[in-house]
Short mmCIF file of C-alpha atoms in Angstrom, two decimals:
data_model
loop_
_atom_site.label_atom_id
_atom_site.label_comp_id
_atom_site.label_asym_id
_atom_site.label_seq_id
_atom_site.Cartn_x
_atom_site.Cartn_y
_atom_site.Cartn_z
CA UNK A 965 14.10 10.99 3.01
CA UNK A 966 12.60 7.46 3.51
CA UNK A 967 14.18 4.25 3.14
CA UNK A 968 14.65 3.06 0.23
CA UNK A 969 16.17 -0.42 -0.79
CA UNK A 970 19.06 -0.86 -1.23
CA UNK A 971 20.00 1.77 1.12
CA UNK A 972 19.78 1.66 4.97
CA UNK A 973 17.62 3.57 7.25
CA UNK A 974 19.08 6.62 8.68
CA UNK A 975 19.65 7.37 11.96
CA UNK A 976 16.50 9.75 11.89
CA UNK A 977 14.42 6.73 10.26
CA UNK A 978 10.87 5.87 11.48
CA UNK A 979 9.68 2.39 13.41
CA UNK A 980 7.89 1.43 10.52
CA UNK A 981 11.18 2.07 8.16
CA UNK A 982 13.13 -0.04 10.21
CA UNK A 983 11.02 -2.76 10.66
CA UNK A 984 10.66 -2.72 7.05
CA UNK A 985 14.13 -3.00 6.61
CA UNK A 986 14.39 -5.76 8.93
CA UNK A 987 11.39 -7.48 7.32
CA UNK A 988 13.66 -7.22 3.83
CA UNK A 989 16.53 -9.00 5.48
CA UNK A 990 14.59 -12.04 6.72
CA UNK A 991 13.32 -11.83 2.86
CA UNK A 992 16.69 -11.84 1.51
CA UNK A 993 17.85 -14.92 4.20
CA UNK A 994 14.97 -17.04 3.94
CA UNK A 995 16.27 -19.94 6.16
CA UNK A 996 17.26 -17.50 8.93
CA UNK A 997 15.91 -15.91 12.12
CA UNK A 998 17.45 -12.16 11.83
CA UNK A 999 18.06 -10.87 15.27
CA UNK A 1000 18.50 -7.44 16.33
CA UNK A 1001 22.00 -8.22 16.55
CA UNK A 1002 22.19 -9.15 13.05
CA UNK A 1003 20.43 -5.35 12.50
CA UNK A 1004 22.62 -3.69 14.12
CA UNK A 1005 25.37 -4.71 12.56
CA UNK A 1006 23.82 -4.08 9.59
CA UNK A 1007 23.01 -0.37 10.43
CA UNK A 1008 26.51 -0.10 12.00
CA UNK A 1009 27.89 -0.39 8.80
CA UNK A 1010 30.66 2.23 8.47
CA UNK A 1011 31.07 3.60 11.95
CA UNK A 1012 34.53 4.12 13.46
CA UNK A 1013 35.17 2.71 16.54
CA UNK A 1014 34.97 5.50 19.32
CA UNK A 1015 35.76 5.67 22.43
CA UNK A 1016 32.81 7.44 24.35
CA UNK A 1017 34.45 7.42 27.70
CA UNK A 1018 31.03 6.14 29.55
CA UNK A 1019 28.62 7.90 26.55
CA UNK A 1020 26.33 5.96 25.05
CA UNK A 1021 27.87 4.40 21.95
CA UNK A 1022 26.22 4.65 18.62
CA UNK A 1023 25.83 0.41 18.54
CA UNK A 1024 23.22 1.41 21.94
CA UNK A 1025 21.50 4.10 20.12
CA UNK A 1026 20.92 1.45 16.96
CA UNK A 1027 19.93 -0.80 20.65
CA UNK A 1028 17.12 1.61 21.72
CA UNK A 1029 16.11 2.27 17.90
CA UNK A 1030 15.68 -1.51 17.32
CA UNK A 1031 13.86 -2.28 20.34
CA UNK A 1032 11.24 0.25 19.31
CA UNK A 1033 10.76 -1.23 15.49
CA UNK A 1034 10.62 -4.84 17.21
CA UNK A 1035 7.33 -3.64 19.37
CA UNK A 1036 6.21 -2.20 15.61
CA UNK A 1037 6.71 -5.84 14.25
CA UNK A 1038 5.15 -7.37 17.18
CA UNK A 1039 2.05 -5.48 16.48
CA UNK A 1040 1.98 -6.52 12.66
CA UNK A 1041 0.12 -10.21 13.29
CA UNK A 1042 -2.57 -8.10 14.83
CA UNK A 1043 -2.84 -5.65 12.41
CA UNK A 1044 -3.22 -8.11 9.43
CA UNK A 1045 -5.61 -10.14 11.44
CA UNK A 1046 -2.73 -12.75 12.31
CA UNK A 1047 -2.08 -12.86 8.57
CA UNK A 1048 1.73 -11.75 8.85
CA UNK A 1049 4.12 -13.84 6.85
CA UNK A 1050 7.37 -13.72 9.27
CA UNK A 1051 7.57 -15.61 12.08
CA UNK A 1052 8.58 -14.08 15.37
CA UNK A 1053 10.95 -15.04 18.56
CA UNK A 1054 12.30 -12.79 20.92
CA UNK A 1055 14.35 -10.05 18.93
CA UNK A 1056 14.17 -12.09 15.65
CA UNK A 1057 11.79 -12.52 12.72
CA UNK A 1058 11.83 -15.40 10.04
CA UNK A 1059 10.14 -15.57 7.02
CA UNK A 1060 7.59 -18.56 6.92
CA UNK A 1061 8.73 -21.34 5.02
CA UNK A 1062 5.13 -22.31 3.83
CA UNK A 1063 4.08 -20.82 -0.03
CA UNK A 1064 1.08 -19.18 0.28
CA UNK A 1065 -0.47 -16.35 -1.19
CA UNK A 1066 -1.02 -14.22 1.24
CA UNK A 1067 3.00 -14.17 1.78
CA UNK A 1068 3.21 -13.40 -1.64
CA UNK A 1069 0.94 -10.28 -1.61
CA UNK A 1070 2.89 -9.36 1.53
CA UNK A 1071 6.22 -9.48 0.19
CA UNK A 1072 4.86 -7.79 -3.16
CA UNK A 1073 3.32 -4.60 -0.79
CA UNK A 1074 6.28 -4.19 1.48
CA UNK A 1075 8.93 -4.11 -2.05
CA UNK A 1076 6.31 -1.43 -3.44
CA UNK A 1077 6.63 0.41 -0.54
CA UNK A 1078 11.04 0.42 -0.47
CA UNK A 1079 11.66 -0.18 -3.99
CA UNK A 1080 12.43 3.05 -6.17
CA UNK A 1081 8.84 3.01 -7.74
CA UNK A 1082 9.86 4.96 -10.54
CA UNK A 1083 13.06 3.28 -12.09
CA UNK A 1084 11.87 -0.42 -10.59
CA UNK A 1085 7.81 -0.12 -10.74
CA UNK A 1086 8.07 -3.02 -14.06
CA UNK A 1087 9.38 -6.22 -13.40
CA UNK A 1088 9.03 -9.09 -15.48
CA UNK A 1089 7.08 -6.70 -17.72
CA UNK A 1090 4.55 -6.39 -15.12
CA UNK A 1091 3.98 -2.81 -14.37
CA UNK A 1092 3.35 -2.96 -10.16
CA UNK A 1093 1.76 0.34 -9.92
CA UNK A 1094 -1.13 -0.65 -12.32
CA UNK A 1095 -1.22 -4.20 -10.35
CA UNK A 1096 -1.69 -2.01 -7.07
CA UNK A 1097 -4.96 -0.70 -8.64
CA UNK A 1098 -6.37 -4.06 -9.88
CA UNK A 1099 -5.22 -5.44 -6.59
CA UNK A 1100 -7.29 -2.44 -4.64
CA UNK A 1101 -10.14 -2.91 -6.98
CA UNK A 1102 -10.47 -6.81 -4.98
CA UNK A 1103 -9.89 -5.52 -1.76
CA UNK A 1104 -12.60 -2.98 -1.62
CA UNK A 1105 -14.88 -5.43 -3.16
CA UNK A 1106 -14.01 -7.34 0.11
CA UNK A 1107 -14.23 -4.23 2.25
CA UNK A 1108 -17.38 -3.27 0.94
CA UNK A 1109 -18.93 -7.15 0.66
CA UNK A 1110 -20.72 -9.91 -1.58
CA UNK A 1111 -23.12 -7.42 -3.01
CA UNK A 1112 -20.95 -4.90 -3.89
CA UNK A 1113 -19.16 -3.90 -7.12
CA UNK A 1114 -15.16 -2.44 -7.53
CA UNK A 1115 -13.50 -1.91 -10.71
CA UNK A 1116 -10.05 0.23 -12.05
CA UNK A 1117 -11.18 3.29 -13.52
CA UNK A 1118 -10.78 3.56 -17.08
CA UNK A 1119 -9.24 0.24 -17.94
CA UNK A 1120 -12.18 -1.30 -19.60
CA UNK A 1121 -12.65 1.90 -22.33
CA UNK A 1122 -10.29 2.97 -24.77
CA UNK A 1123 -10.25 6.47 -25.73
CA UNK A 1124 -10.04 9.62 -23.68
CA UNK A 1125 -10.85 10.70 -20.34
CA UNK A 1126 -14.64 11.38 -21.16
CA UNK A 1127 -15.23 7.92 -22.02
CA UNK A 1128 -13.62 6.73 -19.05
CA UNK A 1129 -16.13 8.73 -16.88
CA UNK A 1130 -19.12 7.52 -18.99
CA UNK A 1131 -18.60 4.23 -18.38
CA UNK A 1132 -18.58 5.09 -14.76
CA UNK A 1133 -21.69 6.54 -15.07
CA UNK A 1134 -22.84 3.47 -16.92
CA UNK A 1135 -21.69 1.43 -14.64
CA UNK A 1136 -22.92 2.85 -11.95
CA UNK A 1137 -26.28 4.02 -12.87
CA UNK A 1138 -25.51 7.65 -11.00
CA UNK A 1139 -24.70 10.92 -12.81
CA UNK A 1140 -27.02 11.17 -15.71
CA UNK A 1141 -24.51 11.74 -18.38
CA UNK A 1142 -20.59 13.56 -18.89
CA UNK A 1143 -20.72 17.28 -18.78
CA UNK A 1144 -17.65 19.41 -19.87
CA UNK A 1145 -17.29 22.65 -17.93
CA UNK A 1146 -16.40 24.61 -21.10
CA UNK A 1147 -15.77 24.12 -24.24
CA UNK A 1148 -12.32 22.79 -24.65
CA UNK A 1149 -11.82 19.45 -24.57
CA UNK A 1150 -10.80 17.88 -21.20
CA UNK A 1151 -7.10 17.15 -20.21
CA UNK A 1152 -7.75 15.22 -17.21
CA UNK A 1153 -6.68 12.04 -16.70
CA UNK A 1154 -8.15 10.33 -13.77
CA UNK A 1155 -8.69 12.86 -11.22
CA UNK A 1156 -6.70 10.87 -8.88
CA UNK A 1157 -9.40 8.47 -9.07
CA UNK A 1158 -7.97 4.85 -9.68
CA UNK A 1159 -11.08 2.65 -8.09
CA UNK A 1160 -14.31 2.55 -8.10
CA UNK A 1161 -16.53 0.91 -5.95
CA UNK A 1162 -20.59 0.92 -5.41
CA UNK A 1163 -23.55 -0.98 -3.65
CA UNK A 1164 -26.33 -0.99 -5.87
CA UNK A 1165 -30.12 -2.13 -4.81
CA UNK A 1166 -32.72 -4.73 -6.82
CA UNK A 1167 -34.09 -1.63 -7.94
CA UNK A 1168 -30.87 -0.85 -9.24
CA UNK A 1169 -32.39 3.19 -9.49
CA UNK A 1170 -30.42 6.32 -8.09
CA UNK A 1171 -29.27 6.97 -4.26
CA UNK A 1172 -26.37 4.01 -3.35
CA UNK A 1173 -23.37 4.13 -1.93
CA UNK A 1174 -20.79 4.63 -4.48
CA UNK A 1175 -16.99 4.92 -3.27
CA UNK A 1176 -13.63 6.61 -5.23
CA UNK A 1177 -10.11 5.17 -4.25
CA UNK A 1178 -6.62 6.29 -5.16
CA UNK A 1179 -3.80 3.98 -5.28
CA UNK A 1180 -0.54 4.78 -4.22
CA UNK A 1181 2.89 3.03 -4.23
CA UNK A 1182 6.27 3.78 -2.89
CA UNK A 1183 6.75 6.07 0.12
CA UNK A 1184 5.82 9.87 -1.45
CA UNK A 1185 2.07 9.73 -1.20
CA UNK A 1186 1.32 12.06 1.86
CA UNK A 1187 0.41 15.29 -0.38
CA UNK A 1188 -0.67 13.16 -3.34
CA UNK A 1189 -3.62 11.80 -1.61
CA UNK A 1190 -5.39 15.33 -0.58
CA UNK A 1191 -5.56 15.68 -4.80
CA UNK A 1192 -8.92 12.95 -4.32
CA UNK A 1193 -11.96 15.19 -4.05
CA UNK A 1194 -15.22 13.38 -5.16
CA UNK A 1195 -17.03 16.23 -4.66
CA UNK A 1196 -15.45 18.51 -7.37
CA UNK A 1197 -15.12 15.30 -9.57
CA UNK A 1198 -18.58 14.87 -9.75
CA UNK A 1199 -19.64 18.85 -9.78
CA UNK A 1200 -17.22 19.40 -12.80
CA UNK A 1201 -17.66 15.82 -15.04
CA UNK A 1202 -21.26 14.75 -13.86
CA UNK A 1203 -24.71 16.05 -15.90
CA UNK A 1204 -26.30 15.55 -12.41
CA UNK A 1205 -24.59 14.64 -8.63
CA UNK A 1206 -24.78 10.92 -7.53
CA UNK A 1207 -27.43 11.40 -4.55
CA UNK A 1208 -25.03 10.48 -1.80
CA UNK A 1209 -21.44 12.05 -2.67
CA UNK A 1210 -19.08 9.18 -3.21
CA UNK A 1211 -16.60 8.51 -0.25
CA UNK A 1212 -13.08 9.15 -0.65
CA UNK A 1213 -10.85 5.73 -0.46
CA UNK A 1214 -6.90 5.80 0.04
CA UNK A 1215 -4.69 2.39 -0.76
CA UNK A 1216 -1.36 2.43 0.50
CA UNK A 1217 1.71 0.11 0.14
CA UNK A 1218 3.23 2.08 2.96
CA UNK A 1219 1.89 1.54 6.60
CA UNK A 1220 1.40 5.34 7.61
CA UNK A 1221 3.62 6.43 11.03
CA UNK A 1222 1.77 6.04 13.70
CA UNK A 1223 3.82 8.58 15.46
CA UNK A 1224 3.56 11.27 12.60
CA UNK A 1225 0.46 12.46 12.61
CA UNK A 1226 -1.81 9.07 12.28
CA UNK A 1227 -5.00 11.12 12.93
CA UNK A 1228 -4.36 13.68 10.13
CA UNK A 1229 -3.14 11.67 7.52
CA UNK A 1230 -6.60 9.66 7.76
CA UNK A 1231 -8.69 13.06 7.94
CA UNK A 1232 -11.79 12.89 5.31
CA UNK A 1233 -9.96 9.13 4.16
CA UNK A 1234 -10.81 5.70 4.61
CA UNK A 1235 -7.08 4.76 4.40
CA UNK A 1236 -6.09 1.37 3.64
CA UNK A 1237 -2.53 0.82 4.41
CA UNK A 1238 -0.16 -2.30 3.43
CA UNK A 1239 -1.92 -4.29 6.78
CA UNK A 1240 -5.62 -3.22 6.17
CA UNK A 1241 -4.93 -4.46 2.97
CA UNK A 1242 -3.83 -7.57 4.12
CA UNK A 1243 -6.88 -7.91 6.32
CA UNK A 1244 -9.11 -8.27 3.36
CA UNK A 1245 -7.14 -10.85 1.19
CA UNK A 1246 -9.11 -14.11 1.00
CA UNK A 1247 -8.93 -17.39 -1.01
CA UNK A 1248 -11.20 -16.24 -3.45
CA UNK A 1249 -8.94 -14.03 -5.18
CA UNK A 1250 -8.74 -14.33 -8.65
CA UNK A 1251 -6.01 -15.87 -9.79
CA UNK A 1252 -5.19 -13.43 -12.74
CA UNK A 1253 -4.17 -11.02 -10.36
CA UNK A 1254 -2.14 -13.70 -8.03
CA UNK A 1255 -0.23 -14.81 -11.32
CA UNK A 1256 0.42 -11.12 -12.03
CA UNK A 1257 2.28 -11.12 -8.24
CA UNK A 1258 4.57 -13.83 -8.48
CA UNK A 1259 5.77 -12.86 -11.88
CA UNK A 1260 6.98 -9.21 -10.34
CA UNK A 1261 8.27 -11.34 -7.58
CA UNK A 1262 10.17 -13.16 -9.41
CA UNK A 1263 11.95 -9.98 -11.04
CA UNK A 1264 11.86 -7.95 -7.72
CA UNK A 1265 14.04 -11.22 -5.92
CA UNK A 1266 16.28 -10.69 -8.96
CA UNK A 1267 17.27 -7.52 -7.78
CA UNK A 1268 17.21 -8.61 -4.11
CA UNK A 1269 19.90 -11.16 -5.58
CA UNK A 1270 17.53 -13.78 -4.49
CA UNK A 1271 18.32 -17.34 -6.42
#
């Protein structure tokens, strides 16, 4: 089971789930550098004293575990392109003092990925599953560049799930028109697709690159993702296929383990994970969705018992 605030890591927890914890105690102590030592007491809590008679103690065990997760934090400026909010000494992190928004969107991703995303998803009335998508919808516009197009599936349409996927096809210009397999009316929801992104020409005719992304919070995503498959989407919804079948896009919270199958869990993806995401986050925006942060921020540090 992952780590999940306001638990602690077990003893059989990843890097990345202890630096994450770590990363949540500099949150929760703003005006402090956390140390390993101050980590390992925290994960000590509840051990007897033993004696081991010349055995390693549990307290070196936490030791060994900690020095790995400090190497995984140590790698985290390079990973966001040296956009990591903490600042780092030797053993200790400290969370800038500095406002900015990229700290905001940090903090926002890393409490997606350890809060309980079903009982604490809505804070402040904000709903941060639905920001993830809006949020994803920018960064692929990013990813993708200054010509390109992104927006959240469905969002703009009322009704059903067949006018959702004809204003994709309006939107896009690919697919001709909605075609229903039979003759019952569809169930589906989104087909796991949450983003849409596409490249069109001057020409603004068929054959573009056109891109479908899934957003996913919290820490239970590894089977959910494999549900994204363009290519049935558009052979069961679409009159005719887009030219070019739509590449399959992956938005994470989490930051994948890099020692559990990295190579896999990207297989057929373009995964963008909590730091990737980071990567892409520029001045430019929009403030609608920045608002929309701080004010589940400001709920999450509530339950953080952050004044």
């Amino acid at each position: 089971m992952s780590y999940k605030y306001s638990e602690i890591p077990s003893p059989k927890a990843k890097k990345e789930e202890v630096a994450d914890f770590w990363e949540i105690e500099a949150i929760q102590n703003p005006d402090l550098f956390i140390s390993q030592i101050n980590i390992n007491k925290a994960l000590s809590i509840g051990d007897d004293e033993i004696d081991n008679d010349g055995i390693e103690s549990p307290e070196d065990e936490i030791d060994n575990k900690l020095e790995i997760a400090f190497q995984e934090i140590t790698s985290r400026p390079n990973f966001t392109n040296n956009k990591y909010p903490f600042v780092l000494k030797k053993y200790s992190i400290k969370l800038k003092e500095e406002e900015s928004t990229l700290k905001k969107i940090y903090q926002y991703l890393l409490l997606c990925t350890r809060f309980n995303m079903t009982e604490q998803k809505v804070q402040n009335g904000i709903d941060g599953t639905l920001l993830f998508e809006e949020l994803c919808a920018y960064v692929a516009t990013k990813y993708f560049g200054s010509k390109s197009e992104s927006f959240v599936f469905g969002t703009a349409v009322g009704g059903g799930f067949e006018d959702k996927v004809k204003d994709l096809i309006n939107r896009t210009g690919e697919g001709t028109g909605f075609k229903n397999p039979n003759s019952n009316p569809p169930t589906a929801k989104d087909f796991s697709i949450d983003v849409v992104s596409f490249i069109n020409f001057a020409d603004r005719r068929i054959g573009k690159l056109i891109a479908f992304g899934q957003c996913k919070t919290g820490t239970s995503w590894k089977n959910e993702i494999k549900r994204l498959k363009p290519e049935d989407f558009c052979k069961m919804w679409l009159i005719d296929h887009p030219v070019s079948t739509p590449l399959p896009l992956v938005f994470l919270t989490d930051t994948m383990h890099e020692d559990s199958n990295f190579y896999e869990t990207q297989l057929g993806y373009i995964v963008f994970n909590r730091f990737r995401i980071i990567e892409y986050i520029e001045d430019d925006i929009p403030d609608v969705i920045v608002e929309k942060i701080k004010t589940w921020l400001e709920g999450a540090f509530k339950v953080l018992e952050i004044n």
